[in-house]
Each structure stands twice: as structure tokens, then as C-alpha cells.
PDB file of C-alpha atoms in Angstrom:
ATOM      1  CA  MET Z   6    -165.517 -57.137-235.991  1.00  0.00           C
ATOM      2  CA  ASP Z   7    -166.067 -56.101-239.570  1.00  0.00           C
ATOM      3  CA  LEU Z   8    -168.366 -53.387-240.674  1.00  0.00           C
ATOM      4  CA  THR Z   9    -171.243 -55.753-241.543  1.00  0.00           C
ATOM      5  CA  GLU Z  10    -171.172 -57.288-238.060  1.00  0.00           C
ATOM      6  CA  ARG Z  11    -170.856 -53.853-236.422  1.00  0.00           C
ATOM      7  CA  LEU Z  12    -173.863 -52.548-238.391  1.00  0.00           C
ATOM      8  CA  ALA Z  13    -175.895 -55.588-237.247  1.00  0.00           C
ATOM      9  CA  VAL Z  14    -174.941 -55.078-233.563  1.00  0.00           C
ATOM     10  CA  VAL Z  15    -175.622 -51.348-233.609  1.00  0.00           C
ATOM     11  CA  THR Z  16    -178.942 -52.047-235.398  1.00  0.00           C
ATOM     12  CA  THR Z  17    -179.991 -54.385-232.669  1.00  0.00           C
ATOM     13  CA  LEU Z  18    -178.908 -51.986-229.908  1.00  0.00           C
ATOM     14  CA  PHE Z  19    -180.720 -49.085-231.675  1.00  0.00           C
ATOM     15  CA  GLU Z  20    -183.923 -51.072-231.950  1.00  0.00           C
ATOM     16  CA  ALA Z  21    -183.747 -51.951-228.227  1.00  0.00           C
ATOM     17  CA  TYR Z  22    -183.076 -48.253-227.516  1.00  0.00           C
ATOM     18  CA  ARG Z  23    -186.101 -47.162-229.515  1.00  0.00           C
ATOM     19  CA  LYS Z  24    -188.361 -49.610-227.687  1.00  0.00           C
ATOM     20  CA  ALA Z  25    -187.071 -48.755-224.247  1.00  0.00           C
ATOM     21  CA  PRO Z  26    -189.002 -46.281-222.117  1.00  0.00           C
ATOM     22  CA  PHE Z  27    -187.210 -43.008-221.361  1.00  0.00           C
ATOM     23  CA  PRO Z  28    -186.049 -43.549-217.728  1.00  0.00           C
ATOM     24  CA  ALA Z  29    -187.626 -41.407-215.035  1.00  0.00           C
ATOM     25  CA  GLY Z  30    -185.253 -38.805-213.700  1.00  0.00           C
ATOM     26  CA  PHE Z  31    -182.950 -39.118-216.654  1.00  0.00           C
ATOM     27  CA  ASP Z  32    -181.692 -35.570-217.142  1.00  0.00           C
ATOM     28  CA  LEU Z  33    -179.618 -36.072-220.250  1.00  0.00           C
ATOM     29  CA  ALA Z  34    -182.335 -35.614-222.854  1.00  0.00           C
ATOM     30  CA  MET Z  35    -180.264 -33.555-225.238  1.00  0.00           C
ATOM     31  CA  LEU Z  36    -177.397 -36.077-225.089  1.00  0.00           C
ATOM     32  CA  ASP Z  37    -179.945 -38.792-225.771  1.00  0.00           C
ATOM     33  CA  ALA Z  38    -181.291 -36.947-228.833  1.00  0.00           C
ATOM     34  CA  ASP Z  39    -177.857 -36.027-230.181  1.00  0.00           C
ATOM     35  CA  LEU Z  40    -176.552 -39.581-229.824  1.00  0.00           C
ATOM     36  CA  ALA Z  41    -179.659 -41.129-231.395  1.00  0.00           C
ATOM     37  CA  GLY Z  42    -179.451 -38.761-234.382  1.00  0.00           C
ATOM     38  CA  CYS Z  43    -175.743 -39.572-234.966  1.00  0.00           C
ATOM     39  CA  VAL Z  44    -176.313 -43.337-234.664  1.00  0.00           C
ATOM     40  CA  SER Z  45    -179.309 -43.233-236.930  1.00  0.00           C
ATOM     41  CA  THR Z  46    -177.356 -41.293-239.538  1.00  0.00           C
ATOM     42  CA  TRP Z  47    -174.504 -43.793-239.260  1.00  0.00           C
ATOM     43  CA  LEU Z  48    -176.885 -46.644-239.869  1.00  0.00           C
ATOM     44  CA  VAL Z  49    -178.676 -44.970-242.776  1.00  0.00           C
ATOM     45  CA  GLN Z  50    -175.242 -44.137-244.351  1.00  0.00           C
ATOM     46  CA  GLN Z  51    -174.105 -47.779-243.876  1.00  0.00           C
ATOM     47  CA  GLY Z  52    -171.256 -47.050-241.471  1.00  0.00           C
ATOM     48  CA  HIS Z  53    -170.236 -43.468-242.242  1.00  0.00           C
ATOM     49  CA  LEU Z  54    -170.471 -40.167-240.374  1.00  0.00           C
ATOM     50  CA  ASP Z  55    -169.370 -36.692-241.315  1.00  0.00           C
ATOM     51  CA  ASP Z  56    -166.816 -35.019-239.035  1.00  0.00           C
ATOM     52  CA  ARG Z  57    -169.389 -32.875-237.254  1.00  0.00           C
ATOM     53  CA  ARG Z  58    -171.527 -35.782-236.197  1.00  0.00           C
ATOM     54  CA  TRP Z  59    -168.465 -37.851-235.285  1.00  0.00           C
ATOM     55  CA  ASN Z  60    -167.360 -35.039-232.957  1.00  0.00           C
ATOM     56  CA  ILE Z  61    -170.871 -34.783-231.456  1.00  0.00           C
ATOM     57  CA  LEU Z  62    -170.903 -38.511-230.818  1.00  0.00           C
ATOM     58  CA  ALA Z  63    -167.434 -38.383-229.240  1.00  0.00           C
ATOM     59  CA  GLU Z  64    -168.647 -35.687-226.820  1.00  0.00           C
ATOM     60  CA  CYS Z  65    -171.680 -37.832-225.996  1.00  0.00           C
ATOM     61  CA  GLU Z  66    -169.408 -40.738-225.265  1.00  0.00           C
ATOM     62  CA  GLN Z  67    -167.403 -38.740-222.809  1.00  0.00           C
ATOM     63  CA  ASP Z  68    -170.579 -37.426-221.131  1.00  0.00           C
ATOM     64  CA  LEU Z  69    -171.855 -40.932-220.727  1.00  0.00           C
ATOM     65  CA  ILE Z  70    -168.593 -42.165-219.260  1.00  0.00           C
ATOM     66  CA  ARG Z  71    -169.007 -39.488-216.566  1.00  0.00           C
ATOM     67  CA  ALA Z  72    -172.746 -40.144-216.106  1.00  0.00           C
ATOM     68  CA  ILE Z  73    -172.852 -43.917-215.830  1.00  0.00           C
ATOM     69  CA  PRO Z  74    -171.142 -44.187-212.437  1.00  0.00           C
ATOM     70  CA  GLU Z  75    -173.764 -41.790-210.995  1.00  0.00           C
ATOM     71  CA  SER Z  76    -176.701 -43.684-212.551  1.00  0.00           C
ATOM     72  CA  ALA Z  77    -178.712 -46.503-211.123  1.00  0.00           C
ATOM     73  CA  GLY Z  78    -181.261 -49.052-212.171  1.00  0.00           C
ATOM     74  CA  ASP Z  79    -183.080 -48.329-215.464  1.00  0.00           C
ATOM     75  CA  SER Z  80    -181.074 -45.138-216.098  1.00  0.00           C
ATOM     76  CA  ARG Z  81    -177.802 -47.054-215.812  1.00  0.00           C
ATOM     77  CA  VAL Z  82    -178.970 -49.695-218.264  1.00  0.00           C
ATOM     78  CA  TYR Z  83    -180.235 -47.040-220.648  1.00  0.00           C
ATOM     79  CA  CYS Z  84    -176.902 -45.090-220.466  1.00  0.00           C
ATOM     80  CA  GLN Z  85    -174.857 -48.194-220.991  1.00  0.00           C
ATOM     81  CA  ARG Z  86    -176.792 -49.012-224.121  1.00  0.00           C
ATOM     82  CA  LEU Z  87    -176.184 -45.520-225.416  1.00  0.00           C
ATOM     83  CA  LEU Z  88    -172.492 -45.819-224.627  1.00  0.00           C
ATOM     84  CA  ASP Z  89    -172.193 -49.206-226.305  1.00  0.00           C
ATOM     85  CA  MET Z  90    -173.642 -47.759-229.497  1.00  0.00           C
ATOM     86  CA  ALA Z  91    -171.406 -44.708-229.344  1.00  0.00           C
ATOM     87  CA  VAL Z  92    -168.246 -46.812-228.866  1.00  0.00           C
ATOM     88  CA  LEU Z  93    -169.154 -49.194-231.723  1.00  0.00           C
ATOM     89  CA  VAL Z  94    -169.802 -46.337-234.127  1.00  0.00           C
ATOM     90  CA  LEU Z  95    -166.760 -44.276-233.102  1.00  0.00           C
ATOM     91  CA  GLU Z  96    -164.440 -47.281-233.383  1.00  0.00           C
ATOM     92  CA  ALA Z  97    -165.676 -48.056-236.864  1.00  0.00           C
ATOM     93  CA  ASP Z  98    -165.685 -44.568-238.272  1.00  0.00           C
ATOM     94  CA  SER Z  99    -162.868 -42.382-237.066  1.00  0.00           C
ATOM     95  CA  PRO Z 100    -162.363 -39.055-238.904  1.00  0.00           C
TER      96      PRO Z 100
END
């Protein structure tokens, strides 16, 4: 997947994320905010992140990998969307 395609996919996922209600019982609000900030920055900068944000996003990815198996229903779908965005961004923009 080239950068243009990746930007389009992440844009679509980010729009779905922004429209989705925050799931009840979802206790990863800070992770959610950190990840959204990093993805938003990546989109605005057309596929580039500084090292600090890349590291934050990588930490979010690991947290989500641990959280998804314990999630159910809407929370699981919400977490999976976050993870999908994180993976797409991290694979495109390694430090």
C-alpha cells in the first residue's frame, strides 16, 4: 500500500472513529486521546510524525494489543479501529 492509499484508509477510519460514540465502560480515555492526537497529526502532516509522537503511538499500539482480548461488544470494535489506525500509521512512518 503506498502512502496515498494509506492516507485514504486512515482518513476513513479516523472519520468513523470521530463519529462513533465513546463506549460505555471504556477505561482507556487517555490512550484514546493520545492515539487520536497522533493520528490527526499524521494526517495533517500528510504521512509524517515526529519521533515523540511515533513513540507515543507505538505505546498505544501495545496497550491496545493487550486490551482487545479483554474487550467485548462496542468496546472491542472501538479498540480494533484504534489499533488498525495505529498499525497503518506506524508501518508507514517508522523513525
